[in-house]
């Protein structure tokens, strides 16, 4: 006697290495075996077996041209994903995005992709996370798209762990061809692999661009950025991420503090991260620097890296030390007021606290008090 396809499938499911989940919610499924004359079977199935509203079920059925006429294959698909760790709510979320899965053969279409990611170090929960966020990853060919994309990424992300983590964060990666195409274009434009790795780790929208990236590359070049320099990739990211209206708001915020358009552009050339700072942060730092410390706003224009510093953990503690040194004539007349914000913590203590032996104990106490306030604020924010 021949074993039925359904019986083979059930036997195959039992042999899988994925841990089974707890019994599904008994209220979740009311398996549909019949359908009224007025309701197409796929619509009825989506309503009764996945809890979709009649309107959503009808829309999904028509949009994706669902044609299954019995519950045999949809049941098999749902049981397959449950066995692989998906909860009922995750199933609803996934099927709402990709109802076509109910008509597929999960052992041919899905299982090899799961096995591939498992072989690369992904955990079962990683895979559940990935397919729940982006079930479209189950659509393209494993051999013709997913494997080549993975191997392509291995040039820039050195470990399996990094690639899997990137795939989870940038879950459209394995379902579209944008990233590999854009990476090749950037390489052809002279962008080094180290900069591309940075963009990948930033999960930058640059690499997901569907059009206009070449034009953006040329625009950034015209602003004076060299593709071979690390700043080029950050400038690309800033120009791609910050919408035009928001960009103008940031320029206006700087101009409010006395900068010119050329000052803003020059600051961007020196440190493109400065245009990734929010308008609020720009104003908070500039207000503190100018109105509370009484220092020159153009100092930050010349050293825009300061805009990336934390107010609580760096700017306030270090400026408190510098104010004391200035007040007591302990700094040289032409000493830089920006350099102390660019060095590491140990270097700051060695250069701006320890040399002043008579005052060092007080300076250490002052510095640590400000840092403790920052820590207290972080702890309170973490509890909210």
PDB file of N, CA, C and O in Angstrom, residues 297-369:
ATOM      1  N   UNK A 297      30.258  80.069  19.429  1.00  0.00           N
ATOM      2  CA  UNK A 297      29.526  79.071  18.641  1.00  0.00           C
ATOM      3  C   UNK A 297      30.349  78.556  17.468  1.00  0.00           C
ATOM      4  O   UNK A 297      30.176  77.414  17.021  1.00  0.00           O
ATOM      5  N   UNK A 298      31.269  79.386  16.957  1.00  0.00           N
ATOM      6  CA  UNK A 298      32.062  78.980  15.802  1.00  0.00           C
ATOM      7  C   UNK A 298      33.087  77.907  16.159  1.00  0.00           C
ATOM      8  O   UNK A 298      33.610  77.242  15.273  1.00  0.00           O
ATOM      9  N   UNK A 299      33.355  77.751  17.452  1.00  0.00           N
ATOM     10  CA  UNK A 299      34.279  76.686  17.856  1.00  0.00           C
ATOM     11  C   UNK A 299      33.712  75.324  17.471  1.00  0.00           C
ATOM     12  O   UNK A 299      34.442  74.425  17.034  1.00  0.00           O
ATOM     13  N   UNK A 300      32.390  75.171  17.617  1.00  0.00           N
ATOM     14  CA  UNK A 300      31.763  73.896  17.246  1.00  0.00           C
ATOM     15  C   UNK A 300      31.680  73.764  15.733  1.00  0.00           C
ATOM     16  O   UNK A 300      31.789  72.655  15.199  1.00  0.00           O
ATOM     17  N   UNK A 301      31.520  74.884  15.036  1.00  0.00           N
ATOM     18  CA  UNK A 301      31.531  74.832  13.570  1.00  0.00           C
ATOM     19  C   UNK A 301      32.874  74.293  13.082  1.00  0.00           C
ATOM     20  O   UNK A 301      32.941  73.554  12.092  1.00  0.00           O
ATOM     21  N   UNK A 302      33.934  74.660  13.780  1.00  0.00           N
ATOM     22  CA  UNK A 302      35.265  74.197  13.398  1.00  0.00           C
ATOM     23  C   UNK A 302      35.540  72.763  13.841  1.00  0.00           C
ATOM     24  O   UNK A 302      36.337  72.055  13.220  1.00  0.00           O
ATOM     25  N   UNK A 303      34.871  72.326  14.916  1.00  0.00           N
ATOM     26  CA  UNK A 303      35.046  70.957  15.427  1.00  0.00           C
ATOM     27  C   UNK A 303      33.656  70.345  15.643  1.00  0.00           C
ATOM     28  O   UNK A 303      33.205  70.158  16.781  1.00  0.00           O
ATOM     29  N   UNK A 304      32.960  70.022  14.562  1.00  0.00           N
ATOM     30  CA  UNK A 304      31.570  69.549  14.683  1.00  0.00           C
ATOM     31  C   UNK A 304      31.418  68.186  15.351  1.00  0.00           C
ATOM     32  O   UNK A 304      30.303  67.788  15.671  1.00  0.00           O
ATOM     33  N   UNK A 305      32.518  67.481  15.576  1.00  0.00           N
ATOM     34  CA  UNK A 305      32.429  66.181  16.276  1.00  0.00           C
ATOM     35  C   UNK A 305      31.782  66.329  17.649  1.00  0.00           C
ATOM     36  O   UNK A 305      31.199  65.375  18.175  1.00  0.00           O
ATOM     37  N   UNK A 306      31.874  67.520  18.217  1.00  0.00           N
ATOM     38  CA  UNK A 306      31.304  67.748  19.541  1.00  0.00           C
ATOM     39  C   UNK A 306      29.802  67.511  19.541  1.00  0.00           C
ATOM     40  O   UNK A 306      29.224  67.100  20.552  1.00  0.00           O
ATOM     41  N   UNK A 307      29.157  67.710  18.395  1.00  0.00           N
ATOM     42  CA  UNK A 307      27.707  67.518  18.308  1.00  0.00           C
ATOM     43  C   UNK A 307      27.307  66.061  18.505  1.00  0.00           C
ATOM     44  O   UNK A 307      26.150  65.757  18.784  1.00  0.00           O
ATOM     45  N   UNK A 308      28.254  65.163  18.374  1.00  0.00           N
ATOM     46  CA  UNK A 308      27.957  63.748  18.594  1.00  0.00           C
ATOM     47  C   UNK A 308      28.175  63.302  20.021  1.00  0.00           C
ATOM     48  O   UNK A 308      27.871  62.165  20.367  1.00  0.00           O
ATOM     49  N   UNK A 309      28.684  64.219  20.866  1.00  0.00           N
ATOM     50  CA  UNK A 309      28.983  63.865  22.254  1.00  0.00           C
ATOM     51  C   UNK A 309      27.723  63.903  23.107  1.00  0.00           C
ATOM     52  O   UNK A 309      26.779  64.650  22.829  1.00  0.00           O
ATOM     53  N   UNK A 310      27.728  63.104  24.155  1.00  0.00           N
ATOM     54  CA  UNK A 310      26.605  63.095  25.099  1.00  0.00           C
ATOM     55  C   UNK A 310      26.697  64.308  26.007  1.00  0.00           C
ATOM     56  O   UNK A 310      27.759  64.606  26.564  1.00  0.00           O
ATOM     57  N   UNK A 311      25.578  65.004  26.175  1.00  0.00           N
ATOM     58  CA  UNK A 311      25.537  66.147  27.086  1.00  0.00           C
ATOM     59  C   UNK A 311      25.874  65.714  28.504  1.00  0.00           C
ATOM     60  O   UNK A 311      26.725  66.304  29.171  1.00  0.00           O
ATOM     61  N   UNK A 312      25.182  64.659  28.987  1.00  0.00           N
ATOM     62  CA  UNK A 312      25.319  64.257  30.383  1.00  0.00           C
ATOM     63  C   UNK A 312      26.636  63.558  30.676  1.00  0.00           C
ATOM     64  O   UNK A 312      27.230  63.746  31.737  1.00  0.00           O
ATOM     65  N   UNK A 313      27.106  62.711  29.746  1.00  0.00           N
ATOM     66  CA  UNK A 313      28.279  61.891  30.042  1.00  0.00           C
ATOM     67  C   UNK A 313      29.601  62.522  29.604  1.00  0.00           C
ATOM     68  O   UNK A 313      30.666  62.062  30.021  1.00  0.00           O
ATOM     69  N   UNK A 314      29.537  63.549  28.775  1.00  0.00           N
ATOM     70  CA  UNK A 314      30.794  64.140  28.320  1.00  0.00           C
ATOM     71  C   UNK A 314      30.796  65.666  28.410  1.00  0.00           C
ATOM     72  O   UNK A 314      31.665  66.253  29.063  1.00  0.00           O
ATOM     73  N   UNK A 315      29.852  66.326  27.759  1.00  0.00           N
ATOM     74  CA  UNK A 315      29.940  67.786  27.651  1.00  0.00           C
ATOM     75  C   UNK A 315      29.817  68.465  29.019  1.00  0.00           C
ATOM     76  O   UNK A 315      30.628  69.331  29.373  1.00  0.00           O
ATOM     77  N   UNK A 316      28.834  68.104  29.814  1.00  0.00           N
ATOM     78  CA  UNK A 316      28.647  68.752  31.119  1.00  0.00           C
ATOM     79  C   UNK A 316      29.790  68.434  32.086  1.00  0.00           C
ATOM     80  O   UNK A 316      30.377  69.350  32.679  1.00  0.00           O
ATOM     81  N   UNK A 317      30.175  67.155  32.272  1.00  0.00           N
ATOM     82  CA  UNK A 317      31.285  66.873  33.213  1.00  0.00           C
ATOM     83  C   UNK A 317      32.596  67.547  32.805  1.00  0.00           C
ATOM     84  O   UNK A 317      33.296  68.125  33.642  1.00  0.00           O
ATOM     85  N   UNK A 318      32.937  67.479  31.544  1.00  0.00           N
ATOM     86  CA  UNK A 318      34.230  68.027  31.117  1.00  0.00           C
ATOM     87  C   UNK A 318      34.221  69.556  31.121  1.00  0.00           C
ATOM     88  O   UNK A 318      35.226  70.192  31.465  1.00  0.00           O
ATOM     89  N   UNK A 319      33.094  70.139  30.731  1.00  0.00           N
ATOM     90  CA  UNK A 319      33.044  71.605  30.742  1.00  0.00           C
ATOM     91  C   UNK A 319      33.113  72.143  32.169  1.00  0.00           C
ATOM     92  O   UNK A 319      33.640  73.246  32.407  1.00  0.00           O
ATOM     93  N   UNK A 320      32.610  71.385  33.140  1.00  0.00           N
ATOM     94  CA  UNK A 320      32.691  71.811  34.542  1.00  0.00           C
ATOM     95  C   UNK A 320      34.156  71.895  34.981  1.00  0.00           C
ATOM     96  O   UNK A 320      34.556  72.846  35.671  1.00  0.00           O
ATOM     97  N   UNK A 321      34.950  70.916  34.581  1.00  0.00           N
ATOM     98  CA  UNK A 321      36.380  70.927  34.894  1.00  0.00           C
ATOM     99  C   UNK A 321      37.054  72.105  34.198  1.00  0.00           C
ATOM    100  O   UNK A 321      37.852  72.841  34.811  1.00  0.00           O
ATOM    101  N   UNK A 322      36.739  72.297  32.932  1.00  0.00           N
ATOM    102  CA  UNK A 322      37.378  73.377  32.172  1.00  0.00           C
ATOM    103  C   UNK A 322      37.012  74.748  32.727  1.00  0.00           C
ATOM    104  O   UNK A 322      37.862  75.655  32.790  1.00  0.00           O
ATOM    105  N   UNK A 323      35.764  74.932  33.136  1.00  0.00           N
ATOM    106  CA  UNK A 323      35.361  76.206  33.729  1.00  0.00           C
ATOM    107  C   UNK A 323      36.172  76.505  34.984  1.00  0.00           C
ATOM    108  O   UNK A 323      36.577  77.647  35.209  1.00  0.00           O
ATOM    109  N   UNK A 324      36.381  75.497  35.802  1.00  0.00           N
ATOM    110  CA  UNK A 324      37.173  75.687  37.029  1.00  0.00           C
ATOM    111  C   UNK A 324      38.608  76.080  36.674  1.00  0.00           C
ATOM    112  O   UNK A 324      39.190  76.995  37.281  1.00  0.00           O
ATOM    113  N   UNK A 325      39.170  75.383  35.684  1.00  0.00           N
ATOM    114  CA  UNK A 325      40.546  75.687  35.285  1.00  0.00           C
ATOM    115  C   UNK A 325      40.660  77.092  34.728  1.00  0.00           C
ATOM    116  O   UNK A 325      41.633  77.819  35.019  1.00  0.00           O
ATOM    117  N   UNK A 326      39.676  77.498  33.928  1.00  0.00           N
ATOM    118  CA  UNK A 326      39.690  78.855  33.368  1.00  0.00           C
ATOM    119  C   UNK A 326      39.545  79.902  34.467  1.00  0.00           C
ATOM    120  O   UNK A 326      40.258  80.919  34.478  1.00  0.00           O
ATOM    121  N   UNK A 327      38.624  79.670  35.365  1.00  0.00           N
ATOM    122  CA  UNK A 327      38.344  80.621  36.443  1.00  0.00           C
ATOM    123  C   UNK A 327      39.571  80.831  37.318  1.00  0.00           C
ATOM    124  O   UNK A 327      39.828  81.964  37.815  1.00  0.00           O
ATOM    125  N   UNK A 328      40.367  79.790  37.490  1.00  0.00           N
ATOM    126  CA  UNK A 328      41.528  79.868  38.375  1.00  0.00           C
ATOM    127  C   UNK A 328      42.840  80.057  37.617  1.00  0.00           C
ATOM    128  O   UNK A 328      43.920  79.921  38.197  1.00  0.00           O
ATOM    129  N   UNK A 329      42.718  80.381  36.339  1.00  0.00           N
ATOM    130  CA  UNK A 329      43.908  80.686  35.545  1.00  0.00           C
ATOM    131  C   UNK A 329      44.838  79.511  35.353  1.00  0.00           C
ATOM    132  O   UNK A 329      46.058  79.688  35.194  1.00  0.00           O
ATOM    133  N   UNK A 330      44.296  78.329  35.354  1.00  0.00           N
ATOM    134  CA  UNK A 330      45.125  77.122  35.247  1.00  0.00           C
ATOM    135  C   UNK A 330      45.271  76.607  33.811  1.00  0.00           C
ATOM    136  O   UNK A 330      46.057  75.687  33.568  1.00  0.00           O
ATOM    137  N   UNK A 331      44.528  77.182  32.888  1.00  0.00           N
ATOM    138  CA  UNK A 331      44.679  76.828  31.475  1.00  0.00           C
ATOM    139  C   UNK A 331      45.480  77.905  30.765  1.00  0.00           C
ATOM    140  O   UNK A 331      45.374  79.091  31.093  1.00  0.00           O
ATOM    141  N   UNK A 332      46.264  77.488  29.784  1.00  0.00           N
ATOM    142  CA  UNK A 332      47.000  78.458  28.992  1.00  0.00           C
ATOM    143  C   UNK A 332      46.025  79.384  28.275  1.00  0.00           C
ATOM    144  O   UNK A 332      44.912  78.993  27.931  1.00  0.00           O
ATOM    145  N   UNK A 333      46.471  80.606  28.029  1.00  0.00           N
ATOM    146  CA  UNK A 333      45.591  81.635  27.473  1.00  0.00           C
ATOM    147  C   UNK A 333      44.944  81.216  26.161  1.00  0.00           C
ATOM    148  O   UNK A 333      43.775  81.482  25.922  1.00  0.00           O
ATOM    149  N   UNK A 334      45.709  80.546  25.306  1.00  0.00           N
ATOM    150  CA  UNK A 334      45.187  80.159  23.992  1.00  0.00           C
ATOM    151  C   UNK A 334      44.859  78.663  23.918  1.00  0.00           C
ATOM    152  O   UNK A 334      44.773  78.091  22.838  1.00  0.00           O
ATOM    153  N   UNK A 335      44.634  78.059  25.043  1.00  0.00           N
ATOM    154  CA  UNK A 335      44.311  76.624  25.063  1.00  0.00           C
ATOM    155  C   UNK A 335      42.994  76.358  24.347  1.00  0.00           C
ATOM    156  O   UNK A 335      42.039  77.145  24.451  1.00  0.00           O
ATOM    157  N   UNK A 336      42.953  75.252  23.608  1.00  0.00           N
ATOM    158  CA  UNK A 336      41.733  74.884  22.888  1.00  0.00           C
ATOM    159  C   UNK A 336      40.638  74.471  23.865  1.00  0.00           C
ATOM    160  O   UNK A 336      40.892  73.733  24.821  1.00  0.00           O
ATOM    161  N   UNK A 337      39.425  74.948  23.601  1.00  0.00           N
ATOM    162  CA  UNK A 337      38.281  74.545  24.415  1.00  0.00           C
ATOM    163  C   UNK A 337      37.510  73.383  23.777  1.00  0.00           C
ATOM    164  O   UNK A 337      36.549  72.879  24.359  1.00  0.00           O
ATOM    165  N   UNK A 338      37.929  72.982  22.602  1.00  0.00           N
ATOM    166  CA  UNK A 338      37.252  71.861  21.937  1.00  0.00           C
ATOM    167  C   UNK A 338      38.027  70.546  22.077  1.00  0.00           C
ATOM    168  O   UNK A 338      37.434  69.479  22.192  1.00  0.00           O
ATOM    169  N   UNK A 339      39.353  70.630  22.109  1.00  0.00           N
ATOM    170  CA  UNK A 339      40.169  69.407  22.200  1.00  0.00           C
ATOM    171  C   UNK A 339      39.807  68.520  23.384  1.00  0.00           C
ATOM    172  O   UNK A 339      39.807  67.285  23.256  1.00  0.00           O
ATOM    173  N   UNK A 340      39.495  69.096  24.564  1.00  0.00           N
ATOM    174  CA  UNK A 340      39.165  68.225  25.703  1.00  0.00           C
ATOM    175  C   UNK A 340      37.947  67.337  25.481  1.00  0.00           C
ATOM    176  O   UNK A 340      37.775  66.342  26.199  1.00  0.00           O
ATOM    177  N   UNK A 341      37.120  67.672  24.490  1.00  0.00           N
ATOM    178  CA  UNK A 341      35.911  66.878  24.241  1.00  0.00           C
ATOM    179  C   UNK A 341      36.138  65.791  23.187  1.00  0.00           C
ATOM    180  O   UNK A 341      35.218  65.033  22.876  1.00  0.00           O
ATOM    181  N   UNK A 342      37.354  65.724  22.663  1.00  0.00           N
ATOM    182  CA  UNK A 342      37.635  64.782  21.577  1.00  0.00           C
ATOM    183  C   UNK A 342      38.466  63.590  22.028  1.00  0.00           C
ATOM    184  O   UNK A 342      38.667  62.662  21.253  1.00  0.00           O
ATOM    185  N   UNK A 343      38.958  63.630  23.267  1.00  0.00           N
ATOM    186  CA  UNK A 343      39.841  62.559  23.742  1.00  0.00           C
ATOM    187  C   UNK A 343      39.060  61.570  24.602  1.00  0.00           C
ATOM    188  O   UNK A 343      37.931  61.833  25.033  1.00  0.00           O
ATOM    189  N   UNK A 344      39.666  60.411  24.843  1.00  0.00           N
ATOM    190  CA  UNK A 344      39.049  59.397  25.693  1.00  0.00           C
ATOM    191  C   UNK A 344      39.027  59.817  27.151  1.00  0.00           C
ATOM    192  O   UNK A 344      39.691  60.786  27.554  1.00  0.00           O
ATOM    193  N   UNK A 345      38.287  59.078  27.957  1.00  0.00           N
ATOM    194  CA  UNK A 345      38.122  59.427  29.366  1.00  0.00           C
ATOM    195  C   UNK A 345      39.456  59.444  30.111  1.00  0.00           C
ATOM    196  O   UNK A 345      39.742  60.371  30.883  1.00  0.00           O
ATOM    197  N   UNK A 346      40.259  58.414  29.904  1.00  0.00           N
ATOM    198  CA  UNK A 346      41.540  58.337  30.618  1.00  0.00           C
ATOM    199  C   UNK A 346      42.460  59.484  30.221  1.00  0.00           C
ATOM    200  O   UNK A 346      43.129  60.087  31.069  1.00  0.00           O
ATOM    201  N   UNK A 347      42.481  59.776  28.919  1.00  0.00           N
ATOM    202  CA  UNK A 347      43.332  60.871  28.445  1.00  0.00           C
ATOM    203  C   UNK A 347      42.868  62.208  29.005  1.00  0.00           C
ATOM    204  O   UNK A 347      43.690  63.062  29.372  1.00  0.00           O
ATOM    205  N   UNK A 348      41.551  62.397  29.095  1.00  0.00           N
ATOM    206  CA  UNK A 348      41.040  63.652  29.656  1.00  0.00           C
ATOM    207  C   UNK A 348      41.512  63.829  31.096  1.00  0.00           C
ATOM    208  O   UNK A 348      41.968  64.906  31.496  1.00  0.00           O
ATOM    209  N   UNK A 349      41.415  62.771  31.889  1.00  0.00           N
ATOM    210  CA  UNK A 349      41.840  62.844  33.291  1.00  0.00           C
ATOM    211  C   UNK A 349      43.340  63.113  33.386  1.00  0.00           C
ATOM    212  O   UNK A 349      43.803  63.940  34.195  1.00  0.00           O
ATOM    213  N   UNK A 350      44.124  62.440  32.533  1.00  0.00           N
ATOM    214  CA  UNK A 350      45.579  62.606  32.561  1.00  0.00           C
ATOM    215  C   UNK A 350      46.004  64.018  32.167  1.00  0.00           C
ATOM    216  O   UNK A 350      46.964  64.568  32.727  1.00  0.00           O
ATOM    217  N   UNK A 351      45.276  64.643  31.209  1.00  0.00           N
ATOM    218  CA  UNK A 351      45.703  65.942  30.692  1.00  0.00           C
ATOM    219  C   UNK A 351      45.063  67.130  31.397  1.00  0.00           C
ATOM    220  O   UNK A 351      45.662  68.214  31.464  1.00  0.00           O
ATOM    221  N   UNK A 352      43.834  66.935  31.906  1.00  0.00           N
ATOM    222  CA  UNK A 352      43.105  68.104  32.394  1.00  0.00           C
ATOM    223  C   UNK A 352      42.751  68.041  33.889  1.00  0.00           C
ATOM    224  O   UNK A 352      42.133  68.971  34.399  1.00  0.00           O
ATOM    225  N   UNK A 353      43.138  66.961  34.556  1.00  0.00           N
ATOM    226  CA  UNK A 353      42.874  66.878  35.998  1.00  0.00           C
ATOM    227  C   UNK A 353      44.157  66.597  36.783  1.00  0.00           C
ATOM    228  O   UNK A 353      44.524  67.354  37.700  1.00  0.00           O
ATOM    229  N   UNK A 354      44.867  65.533  36.436  1.00  0.00           N
ATOM    230  CA  UNK A 354      46.007  65.099  37.234  1.00  0.00           C
ATOM    231  C   UNK A 354      47.184  66.085  37.250  1.00  0.00           C
ATOM    232  O   UNK A 354      47.897  66.165  38.272  1.00  0.00           O
ATOM    233  N   UNK A 355      47.460  66.858  36.193  1.00  0.00           N
ATOM    234  CA  UNK A 355      48.600  67.791  36.259  1.00  0.00           C
ATOM    235  C   UNK A 355      48.454  68.877  37.316  1.00  0.00           C
ATOM    236  O   UNK A 355      49.459  69.465  37.739  1.00  0.00           O
ATOM    237  N   UNK A 356      47.227  69.159  37.745  1.00  0.00           N
ATOM    238  CA  UNK A 356      47.001  70.243  38.707  1.00  0.00           C
ATOM    239  C   UNK A 356      46.888  69.628  40.108  1.00  0.00           C
ATOM    240  O   UNK A 356      45.793  69.431  40.647  1.00  0.00           O
ATOM    241  N   UNK A 357      48.043  69.310  40.665  1.00  0.00           N
ATOM    242  CA  UNK A 357      48.090  68.481  41.868  1.00  0.00           C
ATOM    243  C   UNK A 357      47.330  69.083  43.040  1.00  0.00           C
ATOM    244  O   UNK A 357      46.650  68.374  43.785  1.00  0.00           O
ATOM    245  N   UNK A 358      47.452  70.396  43.231  1.00  0.00           N
ATOM    246  CA  UNK A 358      46.786  71.011  44.368  1.00  0.00           C
ATOM    247  C   UNK A 358      45.269  70.990  44.227  1.00  0.00           C
ATOM    248  O   UNK A 358      44.552  71.054  45.227  1.00  0.00           O
ATOM    249  N   UNK A 359      44.806  70.933  43.000  1.00  0.00           N
ATOM    250  CA  UNK A 359      43.365  70.993  42.743  1.00  0.00           C
ATOM    251  C   UNK A 359      42.789  69.664  42.267  1.00  0.00           C
ATOM    252  O   UNK A 359      41.581  69.548  42.046  1.00  0.00           O
ATOM    253  N   UNK A 360      43.646  68.682  42.073  1.00  0.00           N
ATOM    254  CA  UNK A 360      43.195  67.442  41.421  1.00  0.00           C
ATOM    255  C   UNK A 360      42.123  66.716  42.215  1.00  0.00           C
ATOM    256  O   UNK A 360      41.182  66.155  41.638  1.00  0.00           O
ATOM    257  N   UNK A 361      42.225  66.691  43.539  1.00  0.00           N
ATOM    258  CA  UNK A 361      41.220  65.982  44.331  1.00  0.00           C
ATOM    259  C   UNK A 361      39.846  66.626  44.172  1.00  0.00           C
ATOM    260  O   UNK A 361      38.827  65.933  44.045  1.00  0.00           O
ATOM    261  N   UNK A 362      39.835  67.968  44.157  1.00  0.00           N
ATOM    262  CA  UNK A 362      38.560  68.659  43.959  1.00  0.00           C
ATOM    263  C   UNK A 362      38.023  68.420  42.551  1.00  0.00           C
ATOM    264  O   UNK A 362      36.829  68.165  42.352  1.00  0.00           O
ATOM    265  N   UNK A 363      38.921  68.458  41.562  1.00  0.00           N
ATOM    266  CA  UNK A 363      38.508  68.256  40.169  1.00  0.00           C
ATOM    267  C   UNK A 363      37.970  66.844  39.945  1.00  0.00           C
ATOM    268  O   UNK A 363      36.985  66.655  39.219  1.00  0.00           O
ATOM    269  N   UNK A 364      38.619  65.868  40.561  1.00  0.00           N
ATOM    270  CA  UNK A 364      38.133  64.479  40.453  1.00  0.00           C
ATOM    271  C   UNK A 364      36.727  64.381  41.038  1.00  0.00           C
ATOM    272  O   UNK A 364      35.827  63.761  40.447  1.00  0.00           O
ATOM    273  N   UNK A 365      36.532  64.992  42.211  1.00  0.00           N
ATOM    274  CA  UNK A 365      35.223  64.960  42.857  1.00  0.00           C
ATOM    275  C   UNK A 365      34.169  65.653  41.990  1.00  0.00           C
ATOM    276  O   UNK A 365      33.063  65.128  41.798  1.00  0.00           O
ATOM    277  N   UNK A 366      34.523  66.826  41.430  1.00  0.00           N
ATOM    278  CA  UNK A 366      33.598  67.569  40.572  1.00  0.00           C
ATOM    279  C   UNK A 366      33.227  66.751  39.332  1.00  0.00           C
ATOM    280  O   UNK A 366      32.048  66.638  38.975  1.00  0.00           O
ATOM    281  N   UNK A 367      34.233  66.187  38.720  1.00  0.00           N
ATOM    282  CA  UNK A 367      34.043  65.394  37.502  1.00  0.00           C
ATOM    283  C   UNK A 367      33.166  64.175  37.775  1.00  0.00           C
ATOM    284  O   UNK A 367      32.219  63.887  37.027  1.00  0.00           O
ATOM    285  N   UNK A 368      33.452  63.472  38.870  1.00  0.00           N
ATOM    286  CA  UNK A 368      32.695  62.257  39.183  1.00  0.00           C
ATOM    287  C   UNK A 368      31.261  62.574  39.586  1.00  0.00           C
ATOM    288  O   UNK A 368      30.347  61.791  39.288  1.00  0.00           O
ATOM    289  N   UNK A 369      31.052  63.701  40.252  1.00  0.00           N
ATOM    290  CA  UNK A 369      29.676  64.100  40.611  1.00  0.00           C
ATOM    291  C   UNK A 369      28.821  64.283  39.362  1.00  0.00           C
ATOM    292  O   UNK A 369      27.666  63.837  39.317  1.00  0.00           O
TER     293      UNK A 369
END
